[in-house]
Amino acid sequence: MTIDRIHHEIKFRWNKLNSNHKKDFPSAYLDDAINKATDDYIEIFYSGNNSKEYKFGFEVTQQRIDMLQTLVPTDTDGSILSYTATLISTGQYKVNLAAFTPKYRHFLRAYVVPVECPEKKIPVTIVRLNDLDTKLADANTQPSLTWNRCLGSIKNNNLVLYTKDYTIASVKIEYLRNPVKVFFSGYDTLEFLGGDTNAYEDTDPKVTSDLPEQYHDLLVDMAVQYIARTLEDNNKVNLQKEQILNKV
């Protein structure tokens, strides 16, 4: 959907379009609601955690890879992006996730290519920091070129990689980027008025959602649910649940 259509659909579902049944909202408010619903959408379908209690009638992990596919950056040929790992100590490397363009949001998967055996792709197993020392010391879980094992941890916006008997030539990383902020145009955003020259201003062109288009309809329902929860309209929250149930 275009941003015009998304706004139209939100107003239609919220306000019974042109009926004045409910109060209308300015474009800036609707953009904020869409952007907030987008952030919630990503967190829900990335982690499966519906802590914001959206009224979904289906398992929130359903089809979640498809639901986020447009936010996974790839190389020009469609392959996983390749990065150089910096050696920080013997058998320990790091990749600065904060330097990624497009901007990094969530880790999906990675594998390393060893210098000693460049035809190999060794998957990275992300380990909780509390378990790291144990797994590094255990012969059954520690890094190994023979057994295709590489351990990783994410801390301080770095992907830290642990090897033992091999050197990393490159790292292939698949991640979720931040979505674009939608913008209906025709107004200065609060961020721009606050001095952020990179933020949207009234003369900037319209920007629509870059979530997969087949799920824009769900995004609209989530935006309406967000507005209804914000305004404590429980009847509308439940009505949107019924709308979602009819689509899945």
PDB file of C-alpha atoms in Angstrom:
ATOM      1  CA  MET A   1       0.000   0.000   0.000  1.00  0.00           C
ATOM      2  CA  THR A   2       1.032   3.599  -0.506  1.00  0.00           C
ATOM      3  CA  ILE A   3       1.146   5.810   2.560  1.00  0.00           C
ATOM      4  CA  ASP A   4      -2.044   7.482   1.271  1.00  0.00           C
ATOM      5  CA  ARG A   5      -3.824   4.133   1.213  1.00  0.00           C
ATOM      6  CA  ILE A   6      -2.527   3.182   4.666  1.00  0.00           C
ATOM      7  CA  HIS A   7      -3.854   6.453   6.103  1.00  0.00           C
ATOM      8  CA  HIS A   8      -7.156   5.938   4.278  1.00  0.00           C
ATOM      9  CA  GLU A   9      -7.562   2.415   5.643  1.00  0.00           C
ATOM     10  CA  ILE A  10      -6.764   3.479   9.212  1.00  0.00           C
ATOM     11  CA  LYS A  11      -9.346   6.244   9.042  1.00  0.00           C
ATOM     12  CA  PHE A  12     -11.875   3.900   7.472  1.00  0.00           C
ATOM     13  CA  ARG A  13     -11.482   1.283  10.191  1.00  0.00           C
ATOM     14  CA  TRP A  14     -11.214   3.744  13.025  1.00  0.00           C
ATOM     15  CA  ASN A  15     -13.598   6.508  12.070  1.00  0.00           C
ATOM     16  CA  LYS A  16     -16.164   4.835   9.791  1.00  0.00           C
ATOM     17  CA  LEU A  17     -14.882   7.145   7.078  1.00  0.00           C
ATOM     18  CA  ASN A  18     -16.756  10.463   6.652  1.00  0.00           C
ATOM     19  CA  SER A  19     -19.296   9.524   9.334  1.00  0.00           C
ATOM     20  CA  ASN A  20     -17.707  11.559  12.145  1.00  0.00           C
ATOM     21  CA  HIS A  21     -18.392   8.554  14.355  1.00  0.00           C
ATOM     22  CA  LYS A  22     -15.001   9.081  15.979  1.00  0.00           C
ATOM     23  CA  LYS A  23     -12.544  11.929  16.114  1.00  0.00           C
ATOM     24  CA  ASP A  24     -10.261  12.306  13.086  1.00  0.00           C
ATOM     25  CA  PHE A  25      -6.480  12.514  13.466  1.00  0.00           C
ATOM     26  CA  PRO A  26      -3.841  14.709  11.775  1.00  0.00           C
ATOM     27  CA  SER A  27      -1.341  13.095   9.420  1.00  0.00           C
ATOM     28  CA  ALA A  28       1.501  13.460  11.926  1.00  0.00           C
ATOM     29  CA  TYR A  29      -0.422  11.452  14.524  1.00  0.00           C
ATOM     30  CA  LEU A  30      -1.226   8.690  12.034  1.00  0.00           C
ATOM     31  CA  ASP A  31       2.401   8.504  10.911  1.00  0.00           C
ATOM     32  CA  ASP A  32       3.481   8.143  14.545  1.00  0.00           C
ATOM     33  CA  ALA A  33       0.906   5.387  15.080  1.00  0.00           C
ATOM     34  CA  ILE A  34       2.081   3.524  11.960  1.00  0.00           C
ATOM     35  CA  ASN A  35       5.728   3.817  12.979  1.00  0.00           C
ATOM     36  CA  LYS A  36       4.942   2.590  16.494  1.00  0.00           C
ATOM     37  CA  ALA A  37       2.912  -0.320  15.120  1.00  0.00           C
ATOM     38  CA  THR A  38       5.816  -1.111  12.759  1.00  0.00           C
ATOM     39  CA  ASP A  39       8.250  -1.347  15.660  1.00  0.00           C
ATOM     40  CA  ASP A  40       5.837  -3.602  17.545  1.00  0.00           C
ATOM     41  CA  TYR A  41       5.299  -5.721  14.409  1.00  0.00           C
ATOM     42  CA  ILE A  42       9.049  -6.313  14.082  1.00  0.00           C
ATOM     43  CA  GLU A  43       9.554  -7.226  17.729  1.00  0.00           C
ATOM     44  CA  ILE A  44       6.538  -9.552  17.766  1.00  0.00           C
ATOM     45  CA  PHE A  45       7.365 -11.432  14.593  1.00  0.00           C
ATOM     46  CA  TYR A  46      11.103 -11.534  15.245  1.00  0.00           C
ATOM     47  CA  SER A  47      10.915 -12.903  18.773  1.00  0.00           C
ATOM     48  CA  GLY A  48       7.400 -14.340  18.988  1.00  0.00           C
ATOM     49  CA  ASN A  49       6.865 -12.228  22.102  1.00  0.00           C
ATOM     50  CA  ASN A  50       3.535 -10.385  22.098  1.00  0.00           C
ATOM     51  CA  SER A  51       4.242  -8.441  25.299  1.00  0.00           C
ATOM     52  CA  LYS A  52       2.240  -5.468  24.015  1.00  0.00           C
ATOM     53  CA  GLU A  53      -0.818  -7.755  24.008  1.00  0.00           C
ATOM     54  CA  TYR A  54      -2.047  -7.131  20.505  1.00  0.00           C
ATOM     55  CA  LYS A  55      -5.236  -9.095  19.967  1.00  0.00           C
ATOM     56  CA  PHE A  56      -3.996 -11.661  17.487  1.00  0.00           C
ATOM     57  CA  GLY A  57      -6.052 -14.782  16.896  1.00  0.00           C
ATOM     58  CA  PHE A  58      -3.067 -16.809  15.691  1.00  0.00           C
ATOM     59  CA  GLU A  59       0.373 -17.914  16.790  1.00  0.00           C
ATOM     60  CA  VAL A  60       2.584 -14.828  16.497  1.00  0.00           C
ATOM     61  CA  THR A  61       5.540 -16.815  15.128  1.00  0.00           C
ATOM     62  CA  GLN A  62       3.523 -17.976  12.116  1.00  0.00           C
ATOM     63  CA  GLN A  63       5.295 -17.205   8.824  1.00  0.00           C
ATOM     64  CA  ARG A  64       7.549 -14.753  10.635  1.00  0.00           C
ATOM     65  CA  ILE A  65      10.425 -15.125   8.172  1.00  0.00           C
ATOM     66  CA  ASP A  66       8.156 -14.072   5.300  1.00  0.00           C
ATOM     67  CA  MET A  67       6.744 -11.279   7.424  1.00  0.00           C
ATOM     68  CA  LEU A  68      10.188  -9.694   7.833  1.00  0.00           C
ATOM     69  CA  GLN A  69      11.880 -10.606   4.558  1.00  0.00           C
ATOM     70  CA  THR A  70      12.110  -7.057   3.173  1.00  0.00           C
ATOM     71  CA  LEU A  71      14.126  -5.993   6.223  1.00  0.00           C
ATOM     72  CA  VAL A  72      16.960  -8.466   5.591  1.00  0.00           C
ATOM     73  CA  PRO A  73      19.780  -6.724   3.673  1.00  0.00           C
ATOM     74  CA  THR A  74      21.562  -8.722   0.974  1.00  0.00           C
ATOM     75  CA  ASP A  75      24.410  -8.180  -1.431  1.00  0.00           C
ATOM     76  CA  THR A  76      23.712  -7.012  -4.986  1.00  0.00           C
ATOM     77  CA  ASP A  77      23.463 -10.639  -6.152  1.00  0.00           C
ATOM     78  CA  GLY A  78      21.052 -11.541  -3.352  1.00  0.00           C
ATOM     79  CA  SER A  79      23.655 -13.351  -1.266  1.00  0.00           C
ATOM     80  CA  ILE A  80      24.379 -12.866   2.447  1.00  0.00           C
ATOM     81  CA  LEU A  81      26.527  -9.839   3.186  1.00  0.00           C
ATOM     82  CA  SER A  82      30.207 -10.449   3.926  1.00  0.00           C
ATOM     83  CA  TYR A  83      32.241  -8.660   6.609  1.00  0.00           C
ATOM     84  CA  THR A  84      35.802  -8.601   7.859  1.00  0.00           C
ATOM     85  CA  ALA A  85      36.365  -9.750  11.430  1.00  0.00           C
ATOM     86  CA  THR A  86      38.931  -7.899  13.550  1.00  0.00           C
ATOM     87  CA  LEU A  87      41.287 -10.033  15.655  1.00  0.00           C
ATOM     88  CA  ILE A  88      41.161  -8.819  19.264  1.00  0.00           C
ATOM     89  CA  SER A  89      43.033 -11.672  20.977  1.00  0.00           C
ATOM     90  CA  THR A  90      44.106 -15.236  20.233  1.00  0.00           C
ATOM     91  CA  GLY A  91      41.097 -17.113  18.877  1.00  0.00           C
ATOM     92  CA  GLN A  92      38.786 -14.145  19.413  1.00  0.00           C
ATOM     93  CA  TYR A  93      37.403 -11.749  16.781  1.00  0.00           C
ATOM     94  CA  LYS A  94      34.778  -9.044  16.617  1.00  0.00           C
ATOM     95  CA  VAL A  95      32.510  -7.432  14.035  1.00  0.00           C
ATOM     96  CA  ASN A  96      31.131  -3.979  14.825  1.00  0.00           C
ATOM     97  CA  LEU A  97      27.373  -4.269  14.318  1.00  0.00           C
ATOM     98  CA  ALA A  98      26.822  -0.557  15.013  1.00  0.00           C
ATOM     99  CA  ALA A  99      28.742   0.321  11.843  1.00  0.00           C
ATOM    100  CA  PHE A 100      26.431  -1.656   9.553  1.00  0.00           C
ATOM    101  CA  THR A 101      24.591   0.077   6.732  1.00  0.00           C
ATOM    102  CA  PRO A 102      21.606  -0.343   6.626  1.00  0.00           C
ATOM    103  CA  LYS A 103      21.479   0.037  10.412  1.00  0.00           C
ATOM    104  CA  TYR A 104      21.542  -3.218  12.379  1.00  0.00           C
ATOM    105  CA  ARG A 105      18.568  -4.136  14.569  1.00  0.00           C
ATOM    106  CA  HIS A 106      18.509  -7.893  15.229  1.00  0.00           C
ATOM    107  CA  PHE A 107      20.845 -10.808  14.538  1.00  0.00           C
ATOM    108  CA  LEU A 108      19.481 -13.671  12.443  1.00  0.00           C
ATOM    109  CA  ARG A 109      22.365 -15.969  11.572  1.00  0.00           C
ATOM    110  CA  ALA A 110      26.015 -16.009  10.553  1.00  0.00           C
ATOM    111  CA  TYR A 111      28.785 -18.289   9.428  1.00  0.00           C
ATOM    112  CA  VAL A 112      32.548 -17.896   9.124  1.00  0.00           C
ATOM    113  CA  VAL A 113      34.897 -18.871   6.316  1.00  0.00           C
ATOM    114  CA  PRO A 114      38.229 -20.178   7.678  1.00  0.00           C
ATOM    115  CA  VAL A 115      41.556 -19.322   6.023  1.00  0.00           C
ATOM    116  CA  GLU A 116      42.710 -22.904   6.454  1.00  0.00           C
ATOM    117  CA  CYS A 117      39.726 -24.363   4.590  1.00  0.00           C
ATOM    118  CA  PRO A 118      38.042 -21.663   2.446  1.00  0.00           C
ATOM    119  CA  GLU A 119      35.459 -24.048   1.011  1.00  0.00           C
ATOM    120  CA  LYS A 120      33.940 -24.469   4.462  1.00  0.00           C
ATOM    121  CA  LYS A 121      31.119 -22.413   5.930  1.00  0.00           C
ATOM    122  CA  ILE A 122      31.166 -22.815   9.691  1.00  0.00           C
ATOM    123  CA  PRO A 123      27.882 -21.763  11.348  1.00  0.00           C
ATOM    124  CA  VAL A 124      28.046 -19.400  14.311  1.00  0.00           C
ATOM    125  CA  THR A 125      26.261 -20.601  17.437  1.00  0.00           C
ATOM    126  CA  ILE A 126      25.211 -17.670  19.607  1.00  0.00           C
ATOM    127  CA  VAL A 127      25.832 -18.466  23.268  1.00  0.00           C
ATOM    128  CA  ARG A 128      24.560 -16.678  26.368  1.00  0.00           C
ATOM    129  CA  LEU A 129      27.355 -14.944  28.236  1.00  0.00           C
ATOM    130  CA  ASN A 130      26.604 -17.013  31.345  1.00  0.00           C
ATOM    131  CA  ASP A 131      27.277 -20.218  29.380  1.00  0.00           C
ATOM    132  CA  LEU A 132      30.215 -19.015  27.285  1.00  0.00           C
ATOM    133  CA  ASP A 133      33.119 -20.093  29.491  1.00  0.00           C
ATOM    134  CA  THR A 134      31.628 -23.564  29.967  1.00  0.00           C
ATOM    135  CA  LYS A 135      31.077 -24.117  26.251  1.00  0.00           C
ATOM    136  CA  LEU A 136      34.538 -22.829  25.359  1.00  0.00           C
ATOM    137  CA  ALA A 137      36.103 -25.335  27.765  1.00  0.00           C
ATOM    138  CA  ASP A 138      33.960 -28.345  26.836  1.00  0.00           C
ATOM    139  CA  ALA A 139      35.490 -30.519  24.088  1.00  0.00           C
ATOM    140  CA  ASN A 140      31.996 -31.318  22.829  1.00  0.00           C
ATOM    141  CA  THR A 141      30.975 -27.682  22.301  1.00  0.00           C
ATOM    142  CA  GLN A 142      34.165 -25.622  21.937  1.00  0.00           C
ATOM    143  CA  PRO A 143      35.134 -24.165  18.531  1.00  0.00           C
ATOM    144  CA  SER A 144      36.568 -26.676  16.094  1.00  0.00           C
ATOM    145  CA  LEU A 145      37.596 -26.636  12.451  1.00  0.00           C
ATOM    146  CA  THR A 146      37.134 -30.411  12.250  1.00  0.00           C
ATOM    147  CA  TRP A 147      33.635 -30.308  13.712  1.00  0.00           C
ATOM    148  CA  ASN A 148      32.567 -27.051  12.033  1.00  0.00           C
ATOM    149  CA  ARG A 149      31.973 -25.117  15.231  1.00  0.00           C
ATOM    150  CA  CYS A 150      32.244 -21.408  15.956  1.00  0.00           C
ATOM    151  CA  LEU A 151      30.838 -19.772  19.067  1.00  0.00           C
ATOM    152  CA  GLY A 152      29.542 -16.218  19.156  1.00  0.00           C
ATOM    153  CA  SER A 153      28.165 -13.673  21.586  1.00  0.00           C
ATOM    154  CA  ILE A 154      26.629 -10.251  21.082  1.00  0.00           C
ATOM    155  CA  LYS A 155      27.705  -7.517  23.464  1.00  0.00           C
ATOM    156  CA  ASN A 156      28.256  -3.766  23.262  1.00  0.00           C
ATOM    157  CA  ASN A 157      26.990  -3.717  19.651  1.00  0.00           C
ATOM    158  CA  ASN A 158      29.660  -6.202  18.596  1.00  0.00           C
ATOM    159  CA  LEU A 159      29.398  -9.760  17.363  1.00  0.00           C
ATOM    160  CA  VAL A 160      32.271 -11.501  19.171  1.00  0.00           C
ATOM    161  CA  LEU A 161      33.455 -14.724  17.539  1.00  0.00           C
ATOM    162  CA  TYR A 162      35.475 -17.485  19.190  1.00  0.00           C
ATOM    163  CA  THR A 163      37.694 -19.922  17.302  1.00  0.00           C
ATOM    164  CA  LYS A 164      40.343 -22.369  18.433  1.00  0.00           C
ATOM    165  CA  ASP A 165      42.291 -24.060  15.663  1.00  0.00           C
ATOM    166  CA  TYR A 166      41.498 -21.840  12.676  1.00  0.00           C
ATOM    167  CA  THR A 167      41.682 -18.250  11.444  1.00  0.00           C
ATOM    168  CA  ILE A 168      38.667 -16.330  10.169  1.00  0.00           C
ATOM    169  CA  ALA A 169      38.956 -15.078   6.580  1.00  0.00           C
ATOM    170  CA  SER A 170      35.482 -13.521   6.434  1.00  0.00           C
ATOM    171  CA  VAL A 171      32.109 -13.535   8.167  1.00  0.00           C
ATOM    172  CA  LYS A 172      28.738 -13.836   6.454  1.00  0.00           C
ATOM    173  CA  ILE A 173      25.988 -12.195   8.501  1.00  0.00           C
ATOM    174  CA  GLU A 174      22.246 -12.087   8.015  1.00  0.00           C
ATOM    175  CA  TYR A 175      20.416  -9.526  10.128  1.00  0.00           C
ATOM    176  CA  LEU A 176      17.284  -7.419  10.398  1.00  0.00           C
ATOM    177  CA  ARG A 177      17.705  -3.744   9.632  1.00  0.00           C
ATOM    178  CA  ASN A 178      15.643  -0.892  10.986  1.00  0.00           C
ATOM    179  CA  PRO A 179      12.551  -0.087   8.902  1.00  0.00           C
ATOM    180  CA  VAL A 180      12.097   3.298   7.259  1.00  0.00           C
ATOM    181  CA  LYS A 181       9.893   5.770   9.071  1.00  0.00           C
ATOM    182  CA  VAL A 182       6.720   6.446   7.093  1.00  0.00           C
ATOM    183  CA  PHE A 183       5.919  10.047   6.207  1.00  0.00           C
ATOM    184  CA  PHE A 184       2.741  11.470   4.745  1.00  0.00           C
ATOM    185  CA  SER A 185       4.511  14.768   3.894  1.00  0.00           C
ATOM    186  CA  GLY A 186       3.192  18.296   4.280  1.00  0.00           C
ATOM    187  CA  TYR A 187       4.352  18.912   7.850  1.00  0.00           C
ATOM    188  CA  ASP A 188       7.580  19.329   9.831  1.00  0.00           C
ATOM    189  CA  THR A 189       8.263  16.447  12.207  1.00  0.00           C
ATOM    190  CA  LEU A 190       9.007  17.159  15.849  1.00  0.00           C
ATOM    191  CA  GLU A 191      12.525  15.813  15.299  1.00  0.00           C
ATOM    192  CA  PHE A 192      13.131  18.334  12.521  1.00  0.00           C
ATOM    193  CA  LEU A 193      11.706  21.169  14.608  1.00  0.00           C
ATOM    194  CA  GLY A 194      13.990  20.021  17.394  1.00  0.00           C
ATOM    195  CA  GLY A 195      17.076  20.537  15.242  1.00  0.00           C
ATOM    196  CA  ASP A 196      17.577  17.154  13.535  1.00  0.00           C
ATOM    197  CA  THR A 197      18.371  18.200   9.959  1.00  0.00           C
ATOM    198  CA  ASN A 198      18.095  14.589   8.786  1.00  0.00           C
ATOM    199  CA  ALA A 199      14.495  14.279   9.973  1.00  0.00           C
ATOM    200  CA  TYR A 200      11.501  14.746   7.693  1.00  0.00           C
ATOM    201  CA  GLU A 201      10.329  18.294   6.905  1.00  0.00           C
ATOM    202  CA  ASP A 202       7.192  19.478   5.149  1.00  0.00           C
ATOM    203  CA  THR A 203       8.687  19.572   1.638  1.00  0.00           C
ATOM    204  CA  ASP A 204      10.109  16.028   1.769  1.00  0.00           C
ATOM    205  CA  PRO A 205       8.378  13.445  -0.454  1.00  0.00           C
ATOM    206  CA  LYS A 206       5.990  10.817   0.904  1.00  0.00           C
ATOM    207  CA  VAL A 207       7.486   7.618   2.301  1.00  0.00           C
ATOM    208  CA  THR A 208       5.471   4.421   2.664  1.00  0.00           C
ATOM    209  CA  SER A 209       6.127   1.343   4.775  1.00  0.00           C
ATOM    210  CA  ASP A 210       8.851  -1.037   3.633  1.00  0.00           C
ATOM    211  CA  LEU A 211       7.388  -4.033   5.438  1.00  0.00           C
ATOM    212  CA  PRO A 212       6.296  -6.779   2.998  1.00  0.00           C
ATOM    213  CA  GLU A 213       3.315  -5.334   1.148  1.00  0.00           C
ATOM    214  CA  GLN A 214       1.181  -8.449   1.625  1.00  0.00           C
ATOM    215  CA  TYR A 215       1.217  -7.638   5.363  1.00  0.00           C
ATOM    216  CA  HIS A 216       0.357  -3.929   5.107  1.00  0.00           C
ATOM    217  CA  ASP A 217      -3.252  -4.798   5.853  1.00  0.00           C
ATOM    218  CA  LEU A 218      -2.148  -6.387   9.127  1.00  0.00           C
ATOM    219  CA  LEU A 219      -0.035  -3.293   9.848  1.00  0.00           C
ATOM    220  CA  VAL A 220      -3.158  -1.148   9.426  1.00  0.00           C
ATOM    221  CA  ASP A 221      -5.045  -3.291  11.943  1.00  0.00           C
ATOM    222  CA  MET A 222      -2.134  -3.052  14.377  1.00  0.00           C
ATOM    223  CA  ALA A 223      -2.041   0.730  13.990  1.00  0.00           C
ATOM    224  CA  VAL A 224      -5.771   0.940  14.695  1.00  0.00           C
ATOM    225  CA  GLN A 225      -5.338  -1.356  17.698  1.00  0.00           C
ATOM    226  CA  TYR A 226      -2.485   0.853  18.933  1.00  0.00           C
ATOM    227  CA  ILE A 227      -4.692   3.964  18.657  1.00  0.00           C
ATOM    228  CA  ALA A 228      -7.580   2.158  20.367  1.00  0.00           C
ATOM    229  CA  ARG A 229      -5.368   1.024  23.251  1.00  0.00           C
ATOM    230  CA  THR A 230      -3.893   4.507  23.608  1.00  0.00           C
ATOM    231  CA  LEU A 231      -7.377   6.026  23.804  1.00  0.00           C
ATOM    232  CA  GLU A 232      -8.630   3.142  25.987  1.00  0.00           C
ATOM    233  CA  ASP A 233     -11.299   2.111  23.481  1.00  0.00           C
ATOM    234  CA  ASN A 234     -11.638  -1.580  24.355  1.00  0.00           C
ATOM    235  CA  ASN A 235     -14.553  -2.140  22.000  1.00  0.00           C
ATOM    236  CA  LYS A 236     -12.415  -1.064  19.050  1.00  0.00           C
ATOM    237  CA  VAL A 237      -9.523  -3.246  20.231  1.00  0.00           C
ATOM    238  CA  ASN A 238     -11.796  -6.292  20.217  1.00  0.00           C
ATOM    239  CA  LEU A 239     -13.326  -5.343  16.859  1.00  0.00           C
ATOM    240  CA  GLN A 240      -9.852  -5.260  15.318  1.00  0.00           C
ATOM    241  CA  LYS A 241      -9.196  -8.709  16.743  1.00  0.00           C
ATOM    242  CA  GLU A 242     -12.195  -9.977  14.777  1.00  0.00           C
ATOM    243  CA  GLN A 243     -10.864  -8.306  11.625  1.00  0.00           C
ATOM    244  CA  ILE A 244      -7.506 -10.040  12.034  1.00  0.00           C
ATOM    245  CA  LEU A 245      -9.138 -13.404  12.695  1.00  0.00           C
ATOM    246  CA  ASN A 246     -10.889 -13.120   9.339  1.00  0.00           C
ATOM    247  CA  LYS A 247      -7.558 -12.710   7.531  1.00  0.00           C
ATOM    248  CA  VAL A 248      -5.565 -15.647   8.851  1.00  0.00           C
TER     249      VAL A 248
END
